[in-house]
mmCIF file of C-alpha atoms in Angstrom:
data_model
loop_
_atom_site.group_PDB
_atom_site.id
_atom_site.type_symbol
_atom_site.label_atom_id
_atom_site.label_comp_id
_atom_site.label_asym_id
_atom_site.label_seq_id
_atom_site.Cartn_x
_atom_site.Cartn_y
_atom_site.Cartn_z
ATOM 1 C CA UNK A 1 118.984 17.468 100.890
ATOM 2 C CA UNK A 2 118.953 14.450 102.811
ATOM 3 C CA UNK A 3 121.250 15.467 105.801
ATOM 4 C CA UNK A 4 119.746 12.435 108.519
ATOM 5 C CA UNK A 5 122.311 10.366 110.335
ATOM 6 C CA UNK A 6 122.686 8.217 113.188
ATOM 7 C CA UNK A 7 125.723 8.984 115.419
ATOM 8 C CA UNK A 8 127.756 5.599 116.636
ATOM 9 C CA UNK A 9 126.556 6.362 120.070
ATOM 10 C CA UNK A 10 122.955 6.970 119.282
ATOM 11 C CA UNK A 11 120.541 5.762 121.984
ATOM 12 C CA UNK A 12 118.266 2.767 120.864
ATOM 13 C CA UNK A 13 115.511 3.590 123.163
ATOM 14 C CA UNK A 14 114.631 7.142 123.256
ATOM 15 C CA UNK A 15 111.512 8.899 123.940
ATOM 16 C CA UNK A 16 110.501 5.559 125.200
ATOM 17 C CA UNK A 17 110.374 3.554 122.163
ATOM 18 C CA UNK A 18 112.740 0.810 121.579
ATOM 19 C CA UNK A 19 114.347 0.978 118.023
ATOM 20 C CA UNK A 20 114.949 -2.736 117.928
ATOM 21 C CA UNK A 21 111.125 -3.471 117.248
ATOM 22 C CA UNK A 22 111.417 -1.895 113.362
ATOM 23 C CA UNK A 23 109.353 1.183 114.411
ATOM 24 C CA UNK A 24 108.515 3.311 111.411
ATOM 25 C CA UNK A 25 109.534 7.047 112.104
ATOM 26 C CA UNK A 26 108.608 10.316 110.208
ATOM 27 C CA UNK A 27 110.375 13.494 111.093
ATOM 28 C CA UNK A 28 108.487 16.913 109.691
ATOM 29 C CA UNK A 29 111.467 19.870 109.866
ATOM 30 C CA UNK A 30 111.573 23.965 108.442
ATOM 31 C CA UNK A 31 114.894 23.159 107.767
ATOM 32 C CA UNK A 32 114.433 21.957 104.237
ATOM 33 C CA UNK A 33 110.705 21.737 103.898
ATOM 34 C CA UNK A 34 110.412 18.212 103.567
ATOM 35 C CA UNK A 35 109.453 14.926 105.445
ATOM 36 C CA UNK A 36 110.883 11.732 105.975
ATOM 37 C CA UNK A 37 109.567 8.180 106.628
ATOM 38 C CA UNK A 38 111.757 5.615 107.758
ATOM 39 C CA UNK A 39 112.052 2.212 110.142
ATOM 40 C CA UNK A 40 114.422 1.051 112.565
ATOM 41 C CA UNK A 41 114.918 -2.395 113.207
ATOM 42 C CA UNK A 42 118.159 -4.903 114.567
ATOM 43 C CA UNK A 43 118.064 -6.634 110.747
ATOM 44 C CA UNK A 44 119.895 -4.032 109.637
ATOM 45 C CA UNK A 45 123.392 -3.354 110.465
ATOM 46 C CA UNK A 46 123.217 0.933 110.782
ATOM 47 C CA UNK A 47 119.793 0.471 112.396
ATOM 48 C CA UNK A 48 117.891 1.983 109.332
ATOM 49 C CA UNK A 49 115.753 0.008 107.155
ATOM 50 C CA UNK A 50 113.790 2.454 105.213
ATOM 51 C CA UNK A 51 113.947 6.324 104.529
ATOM 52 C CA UNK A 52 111.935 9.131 101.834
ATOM 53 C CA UNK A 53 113.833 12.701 102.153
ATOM 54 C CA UNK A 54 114.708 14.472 105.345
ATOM 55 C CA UNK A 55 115.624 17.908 106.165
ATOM 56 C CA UNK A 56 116.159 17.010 110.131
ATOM 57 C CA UNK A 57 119.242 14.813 112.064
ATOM 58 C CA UNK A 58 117.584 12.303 114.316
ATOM 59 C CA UNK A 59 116.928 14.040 118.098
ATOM 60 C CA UNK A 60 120.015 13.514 120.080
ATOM 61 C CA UNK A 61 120.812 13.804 123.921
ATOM 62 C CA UNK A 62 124.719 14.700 123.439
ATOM 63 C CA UNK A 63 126.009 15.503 119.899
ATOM 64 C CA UNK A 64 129.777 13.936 119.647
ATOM 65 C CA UNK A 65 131.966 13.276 116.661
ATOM 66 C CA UNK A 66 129.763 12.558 113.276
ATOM 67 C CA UNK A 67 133.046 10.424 111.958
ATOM 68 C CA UNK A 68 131.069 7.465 113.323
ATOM 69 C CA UNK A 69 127.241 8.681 111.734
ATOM 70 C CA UNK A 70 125.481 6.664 109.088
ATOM 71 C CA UNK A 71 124.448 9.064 106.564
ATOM 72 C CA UNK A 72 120.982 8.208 104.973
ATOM 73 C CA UNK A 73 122.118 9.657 101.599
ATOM 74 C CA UNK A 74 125.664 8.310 101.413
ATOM 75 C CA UNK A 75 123.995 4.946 102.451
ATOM 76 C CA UNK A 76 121.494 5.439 99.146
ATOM 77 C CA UNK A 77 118.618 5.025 101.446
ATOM 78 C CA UNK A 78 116.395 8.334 100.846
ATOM 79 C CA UNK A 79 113.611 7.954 98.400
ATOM 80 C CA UNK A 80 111.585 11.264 97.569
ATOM 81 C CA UNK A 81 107.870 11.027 98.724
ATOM 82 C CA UNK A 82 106.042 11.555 95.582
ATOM 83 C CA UNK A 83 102.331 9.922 97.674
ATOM 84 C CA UNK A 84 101.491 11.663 100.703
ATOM 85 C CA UNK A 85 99.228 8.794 101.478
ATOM 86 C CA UNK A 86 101.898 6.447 101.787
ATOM 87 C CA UNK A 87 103.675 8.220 104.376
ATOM 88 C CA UNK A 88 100.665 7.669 106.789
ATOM 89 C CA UNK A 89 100.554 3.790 105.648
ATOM 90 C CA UNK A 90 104.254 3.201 106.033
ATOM 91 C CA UNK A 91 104.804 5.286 109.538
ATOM 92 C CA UNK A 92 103.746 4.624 112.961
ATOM 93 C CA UNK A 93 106.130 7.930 114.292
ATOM 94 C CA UNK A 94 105.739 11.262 113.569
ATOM 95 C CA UNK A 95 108.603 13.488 114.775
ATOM 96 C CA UNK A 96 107.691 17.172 114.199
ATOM 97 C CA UNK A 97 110.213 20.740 114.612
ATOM 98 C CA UNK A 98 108.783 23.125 116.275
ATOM 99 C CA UNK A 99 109.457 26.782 115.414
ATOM 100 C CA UNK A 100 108.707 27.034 111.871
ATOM 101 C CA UNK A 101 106.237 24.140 111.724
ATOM 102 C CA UNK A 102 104.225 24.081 114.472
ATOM 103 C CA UNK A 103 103.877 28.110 115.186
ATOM 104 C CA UNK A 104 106.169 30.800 114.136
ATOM 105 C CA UNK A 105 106.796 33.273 117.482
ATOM 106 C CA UNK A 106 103.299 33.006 119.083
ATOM 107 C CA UNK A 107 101.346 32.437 115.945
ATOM 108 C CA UNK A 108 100.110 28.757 115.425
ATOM 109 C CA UNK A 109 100.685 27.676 111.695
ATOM 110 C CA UNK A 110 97.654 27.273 109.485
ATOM 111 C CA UNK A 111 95.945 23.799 109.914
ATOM 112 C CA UNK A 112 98.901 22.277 112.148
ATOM 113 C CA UNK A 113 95.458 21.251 114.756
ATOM 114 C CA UNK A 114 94.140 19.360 111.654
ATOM 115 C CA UNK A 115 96.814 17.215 110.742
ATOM 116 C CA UNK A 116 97.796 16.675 114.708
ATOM 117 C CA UNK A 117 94.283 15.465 115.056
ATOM 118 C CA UNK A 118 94.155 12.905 111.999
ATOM 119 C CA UNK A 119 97.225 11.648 113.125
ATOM 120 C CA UNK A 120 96.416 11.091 116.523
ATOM 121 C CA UNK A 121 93.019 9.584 115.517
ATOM 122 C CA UNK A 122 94.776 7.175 113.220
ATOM 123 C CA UNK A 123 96.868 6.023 116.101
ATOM 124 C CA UNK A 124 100.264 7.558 115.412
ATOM 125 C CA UNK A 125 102.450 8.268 118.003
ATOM 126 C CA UNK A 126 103.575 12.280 117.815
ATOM 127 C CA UNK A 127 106.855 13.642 119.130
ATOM 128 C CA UNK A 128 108.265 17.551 119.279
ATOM 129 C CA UNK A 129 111.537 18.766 119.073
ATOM 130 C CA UNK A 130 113.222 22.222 119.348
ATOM 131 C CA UNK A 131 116.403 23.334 119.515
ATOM 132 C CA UNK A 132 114.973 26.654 121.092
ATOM 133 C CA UNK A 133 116.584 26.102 124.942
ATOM 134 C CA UNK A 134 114.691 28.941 125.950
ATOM 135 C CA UNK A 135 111.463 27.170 128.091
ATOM 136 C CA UNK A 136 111.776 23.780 129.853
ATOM 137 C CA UNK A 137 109.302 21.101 128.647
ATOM 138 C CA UNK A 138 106.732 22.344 131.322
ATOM 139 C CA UNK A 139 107.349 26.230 129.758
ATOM 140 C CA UNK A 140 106.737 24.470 125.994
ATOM 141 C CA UNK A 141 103.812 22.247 127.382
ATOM 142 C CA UNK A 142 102.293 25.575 128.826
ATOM 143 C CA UNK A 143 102.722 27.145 125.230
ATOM 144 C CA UNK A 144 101.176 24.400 123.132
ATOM 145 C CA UNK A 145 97.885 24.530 125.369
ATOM 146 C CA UNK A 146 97.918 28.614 124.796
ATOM 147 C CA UNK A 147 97.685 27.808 121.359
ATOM 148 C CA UNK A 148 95.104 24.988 121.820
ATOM 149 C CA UNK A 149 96.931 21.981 121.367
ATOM 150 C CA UNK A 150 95.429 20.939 124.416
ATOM 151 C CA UNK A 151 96.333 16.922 123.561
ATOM 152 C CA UNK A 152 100.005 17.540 123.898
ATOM 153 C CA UNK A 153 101.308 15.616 126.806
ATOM 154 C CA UNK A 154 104.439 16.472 128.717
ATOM 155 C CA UNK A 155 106.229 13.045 127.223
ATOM 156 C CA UNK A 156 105.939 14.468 123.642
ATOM 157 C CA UNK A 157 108.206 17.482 124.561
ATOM 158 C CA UNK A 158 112.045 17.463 123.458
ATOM 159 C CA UNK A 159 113.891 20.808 123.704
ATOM 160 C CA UNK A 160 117.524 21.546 123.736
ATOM 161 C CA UNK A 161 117.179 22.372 126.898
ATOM 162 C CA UNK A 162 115.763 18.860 128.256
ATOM 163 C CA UNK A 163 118.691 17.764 126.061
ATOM 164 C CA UNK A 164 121.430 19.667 127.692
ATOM 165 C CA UNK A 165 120.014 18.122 131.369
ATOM 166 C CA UNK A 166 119.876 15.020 130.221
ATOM 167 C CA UNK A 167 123.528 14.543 128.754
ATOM 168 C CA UNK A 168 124.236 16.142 132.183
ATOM 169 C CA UNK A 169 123.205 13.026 133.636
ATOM 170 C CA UNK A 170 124.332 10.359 131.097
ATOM 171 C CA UNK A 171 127.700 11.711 131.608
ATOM 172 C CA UNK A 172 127.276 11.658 135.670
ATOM 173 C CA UNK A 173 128.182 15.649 136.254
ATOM 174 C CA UNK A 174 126.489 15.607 139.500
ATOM 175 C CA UNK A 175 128.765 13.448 141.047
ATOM 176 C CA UNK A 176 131.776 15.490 140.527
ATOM 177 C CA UNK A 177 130.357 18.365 142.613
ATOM 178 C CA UNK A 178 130.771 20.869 140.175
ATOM 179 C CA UNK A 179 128.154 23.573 139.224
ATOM 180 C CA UNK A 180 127.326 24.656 135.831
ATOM 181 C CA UNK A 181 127.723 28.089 134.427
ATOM 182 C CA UNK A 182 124.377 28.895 131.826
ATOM 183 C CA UNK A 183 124.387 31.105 128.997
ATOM 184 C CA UNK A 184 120.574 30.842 128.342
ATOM 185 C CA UNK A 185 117.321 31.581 129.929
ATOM 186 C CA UNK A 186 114.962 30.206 132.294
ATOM 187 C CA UNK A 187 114.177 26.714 130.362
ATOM 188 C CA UNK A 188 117.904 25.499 130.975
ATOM 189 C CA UNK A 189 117.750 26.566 134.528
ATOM 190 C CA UNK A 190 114.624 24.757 135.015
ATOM 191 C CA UNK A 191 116.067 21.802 133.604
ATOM 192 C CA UNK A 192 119.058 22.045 135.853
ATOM 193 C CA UNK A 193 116.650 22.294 138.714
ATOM 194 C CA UNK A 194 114.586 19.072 137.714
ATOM 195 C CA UNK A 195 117.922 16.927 137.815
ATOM 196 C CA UNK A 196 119.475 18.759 141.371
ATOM 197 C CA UNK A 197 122.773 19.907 138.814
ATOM 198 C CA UNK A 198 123.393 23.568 140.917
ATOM 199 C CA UNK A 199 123.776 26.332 138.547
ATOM 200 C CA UNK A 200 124.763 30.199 138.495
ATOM 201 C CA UNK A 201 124.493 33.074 135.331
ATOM 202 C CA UNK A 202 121.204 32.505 133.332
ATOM 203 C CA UNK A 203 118.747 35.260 134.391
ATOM 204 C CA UNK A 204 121.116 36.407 137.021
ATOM 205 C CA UNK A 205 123.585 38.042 135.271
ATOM 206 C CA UNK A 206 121.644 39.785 132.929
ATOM 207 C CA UNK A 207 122.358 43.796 132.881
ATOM 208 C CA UNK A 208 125.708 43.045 133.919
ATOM 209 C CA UNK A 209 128.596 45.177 133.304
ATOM 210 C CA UNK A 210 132.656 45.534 133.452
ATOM 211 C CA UNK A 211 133.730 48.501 134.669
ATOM 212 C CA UNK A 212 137.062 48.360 132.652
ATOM 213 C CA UNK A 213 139.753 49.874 134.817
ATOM 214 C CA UNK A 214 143.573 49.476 135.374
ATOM 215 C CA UNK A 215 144.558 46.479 137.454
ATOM 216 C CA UNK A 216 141.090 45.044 137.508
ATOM 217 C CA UNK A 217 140.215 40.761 136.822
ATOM 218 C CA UNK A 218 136.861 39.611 137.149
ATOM 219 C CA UNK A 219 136.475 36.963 139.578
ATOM 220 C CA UNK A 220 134.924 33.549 138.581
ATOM 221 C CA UNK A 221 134.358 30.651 140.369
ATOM 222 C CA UNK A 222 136.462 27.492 140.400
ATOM 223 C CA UNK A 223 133.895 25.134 141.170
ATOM 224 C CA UNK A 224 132.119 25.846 136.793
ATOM 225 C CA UNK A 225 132.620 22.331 135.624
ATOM 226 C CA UNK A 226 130.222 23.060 132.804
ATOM 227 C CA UNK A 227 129.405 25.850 130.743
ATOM 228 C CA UNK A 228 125.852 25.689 128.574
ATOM 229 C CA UNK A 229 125.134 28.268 125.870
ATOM 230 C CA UNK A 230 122.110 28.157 125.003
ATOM 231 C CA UNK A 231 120.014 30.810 123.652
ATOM 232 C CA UNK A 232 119.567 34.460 125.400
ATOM 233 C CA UNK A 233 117.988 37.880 124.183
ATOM 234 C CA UNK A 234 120.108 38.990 127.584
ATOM 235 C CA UNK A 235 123.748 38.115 126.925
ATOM 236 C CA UNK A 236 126.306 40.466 127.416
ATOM 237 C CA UNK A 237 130.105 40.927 127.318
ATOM 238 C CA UNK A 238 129.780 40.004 131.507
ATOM 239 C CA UNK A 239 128.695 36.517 130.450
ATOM 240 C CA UNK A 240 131.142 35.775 127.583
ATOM 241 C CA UNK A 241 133.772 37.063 129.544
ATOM 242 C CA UNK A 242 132.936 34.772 132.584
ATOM 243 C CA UNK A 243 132.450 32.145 130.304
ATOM 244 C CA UNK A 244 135.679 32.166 129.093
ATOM 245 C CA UNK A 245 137.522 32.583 132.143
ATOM 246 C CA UNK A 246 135.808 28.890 133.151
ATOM 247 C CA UNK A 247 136.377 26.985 130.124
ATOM 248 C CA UNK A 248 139.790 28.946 129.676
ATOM 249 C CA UNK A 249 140.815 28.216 133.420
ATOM 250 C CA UNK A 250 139.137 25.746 134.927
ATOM 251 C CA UNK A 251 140.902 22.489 133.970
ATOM 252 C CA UNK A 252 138.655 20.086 132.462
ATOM 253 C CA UNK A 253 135.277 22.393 131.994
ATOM 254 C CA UNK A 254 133.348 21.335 129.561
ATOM 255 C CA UNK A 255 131.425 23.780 126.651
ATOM 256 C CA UNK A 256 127.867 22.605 125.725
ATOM 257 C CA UNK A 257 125.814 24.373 123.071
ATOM 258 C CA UNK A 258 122.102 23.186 122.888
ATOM 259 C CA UNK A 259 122.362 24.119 119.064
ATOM 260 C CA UNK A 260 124.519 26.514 116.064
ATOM 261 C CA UNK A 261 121.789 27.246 114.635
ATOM 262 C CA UNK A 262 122.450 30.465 112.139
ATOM 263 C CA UNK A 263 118.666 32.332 112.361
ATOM 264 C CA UNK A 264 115.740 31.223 114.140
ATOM 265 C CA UNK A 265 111.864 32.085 114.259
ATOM 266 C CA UNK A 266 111.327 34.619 117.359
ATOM 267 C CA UNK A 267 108.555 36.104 115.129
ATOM 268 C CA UNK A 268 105.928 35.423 112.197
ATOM 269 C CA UNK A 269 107.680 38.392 110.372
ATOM 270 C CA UNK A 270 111.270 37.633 110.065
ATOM 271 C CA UNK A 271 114.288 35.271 110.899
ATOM 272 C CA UNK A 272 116.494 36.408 113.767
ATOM 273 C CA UNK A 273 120.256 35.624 115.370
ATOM 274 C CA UNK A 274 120.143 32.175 116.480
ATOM 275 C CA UNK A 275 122.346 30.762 119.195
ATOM 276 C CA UNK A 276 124.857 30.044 116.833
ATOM 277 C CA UNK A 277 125.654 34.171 117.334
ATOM 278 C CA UNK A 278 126.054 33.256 121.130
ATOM 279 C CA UNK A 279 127.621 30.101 120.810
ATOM 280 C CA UNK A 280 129.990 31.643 117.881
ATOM 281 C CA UNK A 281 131.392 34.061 120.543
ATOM 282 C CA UNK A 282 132.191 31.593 123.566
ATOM 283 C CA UNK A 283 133.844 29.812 119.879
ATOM 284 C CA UNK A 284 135.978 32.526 119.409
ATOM 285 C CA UNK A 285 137.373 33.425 122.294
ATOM 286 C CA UNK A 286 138.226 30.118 123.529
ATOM 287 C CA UNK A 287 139.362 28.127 120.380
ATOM 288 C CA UNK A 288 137.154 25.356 121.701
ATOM 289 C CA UNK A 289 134.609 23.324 119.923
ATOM 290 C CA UNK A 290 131.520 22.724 121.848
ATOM 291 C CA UNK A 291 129.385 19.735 122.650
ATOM 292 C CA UNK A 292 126.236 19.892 121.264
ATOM 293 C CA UNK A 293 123.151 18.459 122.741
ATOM 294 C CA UNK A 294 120.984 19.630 119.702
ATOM 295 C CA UNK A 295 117.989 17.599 117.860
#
């Protein structure tokens, strides 16, 4: 299905190219097997001049309301590809997903160096993104070159958790003096650390327990502003509890989730709990929807 759509507050110059100069964009996603070619340019009023099929939503630094999107499909602009050829002559942008098209766990995909190579020989411009929060862009840089993608560059790079620091600043949180409580492993932490945000949880709290006892409240601190859930192999009821108690009783923290996703690829040999598990919980016991910073 054709599920692309660009949010009312969607930034017009991201990953350093300006929108406005009717770049031609392709986005490559597991999500529904397919690809998409289309250009943005100021001549047309929702920013979209051209589309094939997508299975993948435009990167995004915050996720907000989708009242305001443009949907490709309700629009009638998504055209199936039927020539692969014309997808190289009509796009100048290739945006590809990560875990289920690039590598699955630690095992590159079968001629993914081929195609990266053509395209970067014919001049295209290549972008990543992955909702997986777990590494930084330096962790994910490190990982492409273990797989010998050795022409990645750092500026190609767009996780979830990049995303998540980023809407941190567009939104100014470091000048309220708050910290931010994570949910996640070390990639959102080193993204915190990159833009000075101070942080506590993450790695810290796994193996954490509540010794469940009459009379007992476990402390949290009043300074949260922010709580980011992003995916962790080490959450525990410590962390959802703490979580909680800051959205729950901090007056005006904020809940980010880098992404809902249902399953993701940890491994070549099956699809696991994605953060939407982890997510789903902070969901449940606070009533509150979060902010997504997702792709």
């Amino acid at each position: 299905p054709c599920s692309a759509s660009l949010p009312h507050w969607y930034n017009t110059s991201i990953m350093g190219l300006s929108l406005s100069s009717s770049l031609r964009i392709g986005l490559l996603s597991a999500a529904a097997g397919t690809a998409a070619g289309f250009s943005f340019g100021a001549a047309a009023a929702s920013g979209v001049r051209r589309t094939a099929s997508t299975g993948l939503r435009p990167a995004s630094l915050a996720a907000q309301s989708s009242a305001a999107a443009v949907s490709f499909k309700d629009a009638g602009l998504c055209k199936k590809l039927d020539v692969p050829a014309d997808l190289l002559e009509k796009v100048d942008v290739f945006i590809f997903d990560c875990d289920g098209v690039i590598w699955k766990g630690d095992s590159l995909i079968d001629k993914v160096p081929a195609v990266l190579a053509m395209l970067r020989a014919a001049g295209k411009k290549v972008f990543f993104v992955t909702n997986n929060s777990t590494k930084s862009r330096k962790g994910y840089l490190g990982k492409f070159k273990s797989l010998g993608l050795e022409e990645t560059q750092p500026e190609e790079i767009f996780s979830s958790s990049f995303a998540a620091a980023a809407y941190l600043e567009q939104t100014k949180f470091k000048e309220s003096g708050k910290k931010v409580y994570i949910i996640g492993e070390v990639g959102i932490e080193e993204e915190l650390d990159m833009i000075g945000v101070p942080w506590i949880g993450g790695g810290s709290d796994a193996g954490k327990k509540i010794a469940l006892k009459s009379g007992y409240a476990l402390p949290h601190d009043s300074d949260v502003g922010a709580v980011i859930v992003g995916f962790d192999r080490e959450i525990n009821y410590h962390k959802i509890q703490y979580a909680q108690l800051c959205i729950n009783e901090n007056p005006g923290c904020e809940f980010i989730a880098t992404n809902l996703d249902a399953v993701t690829h940890l491994t070549d040999a099956q699809e696991w709990a994605g953060n939407g598990a982890m997510a789903g919980a902070i969901k449940g016991c606070t009533g509150r929807e979060p902010t997504l910073v997702d792709k």
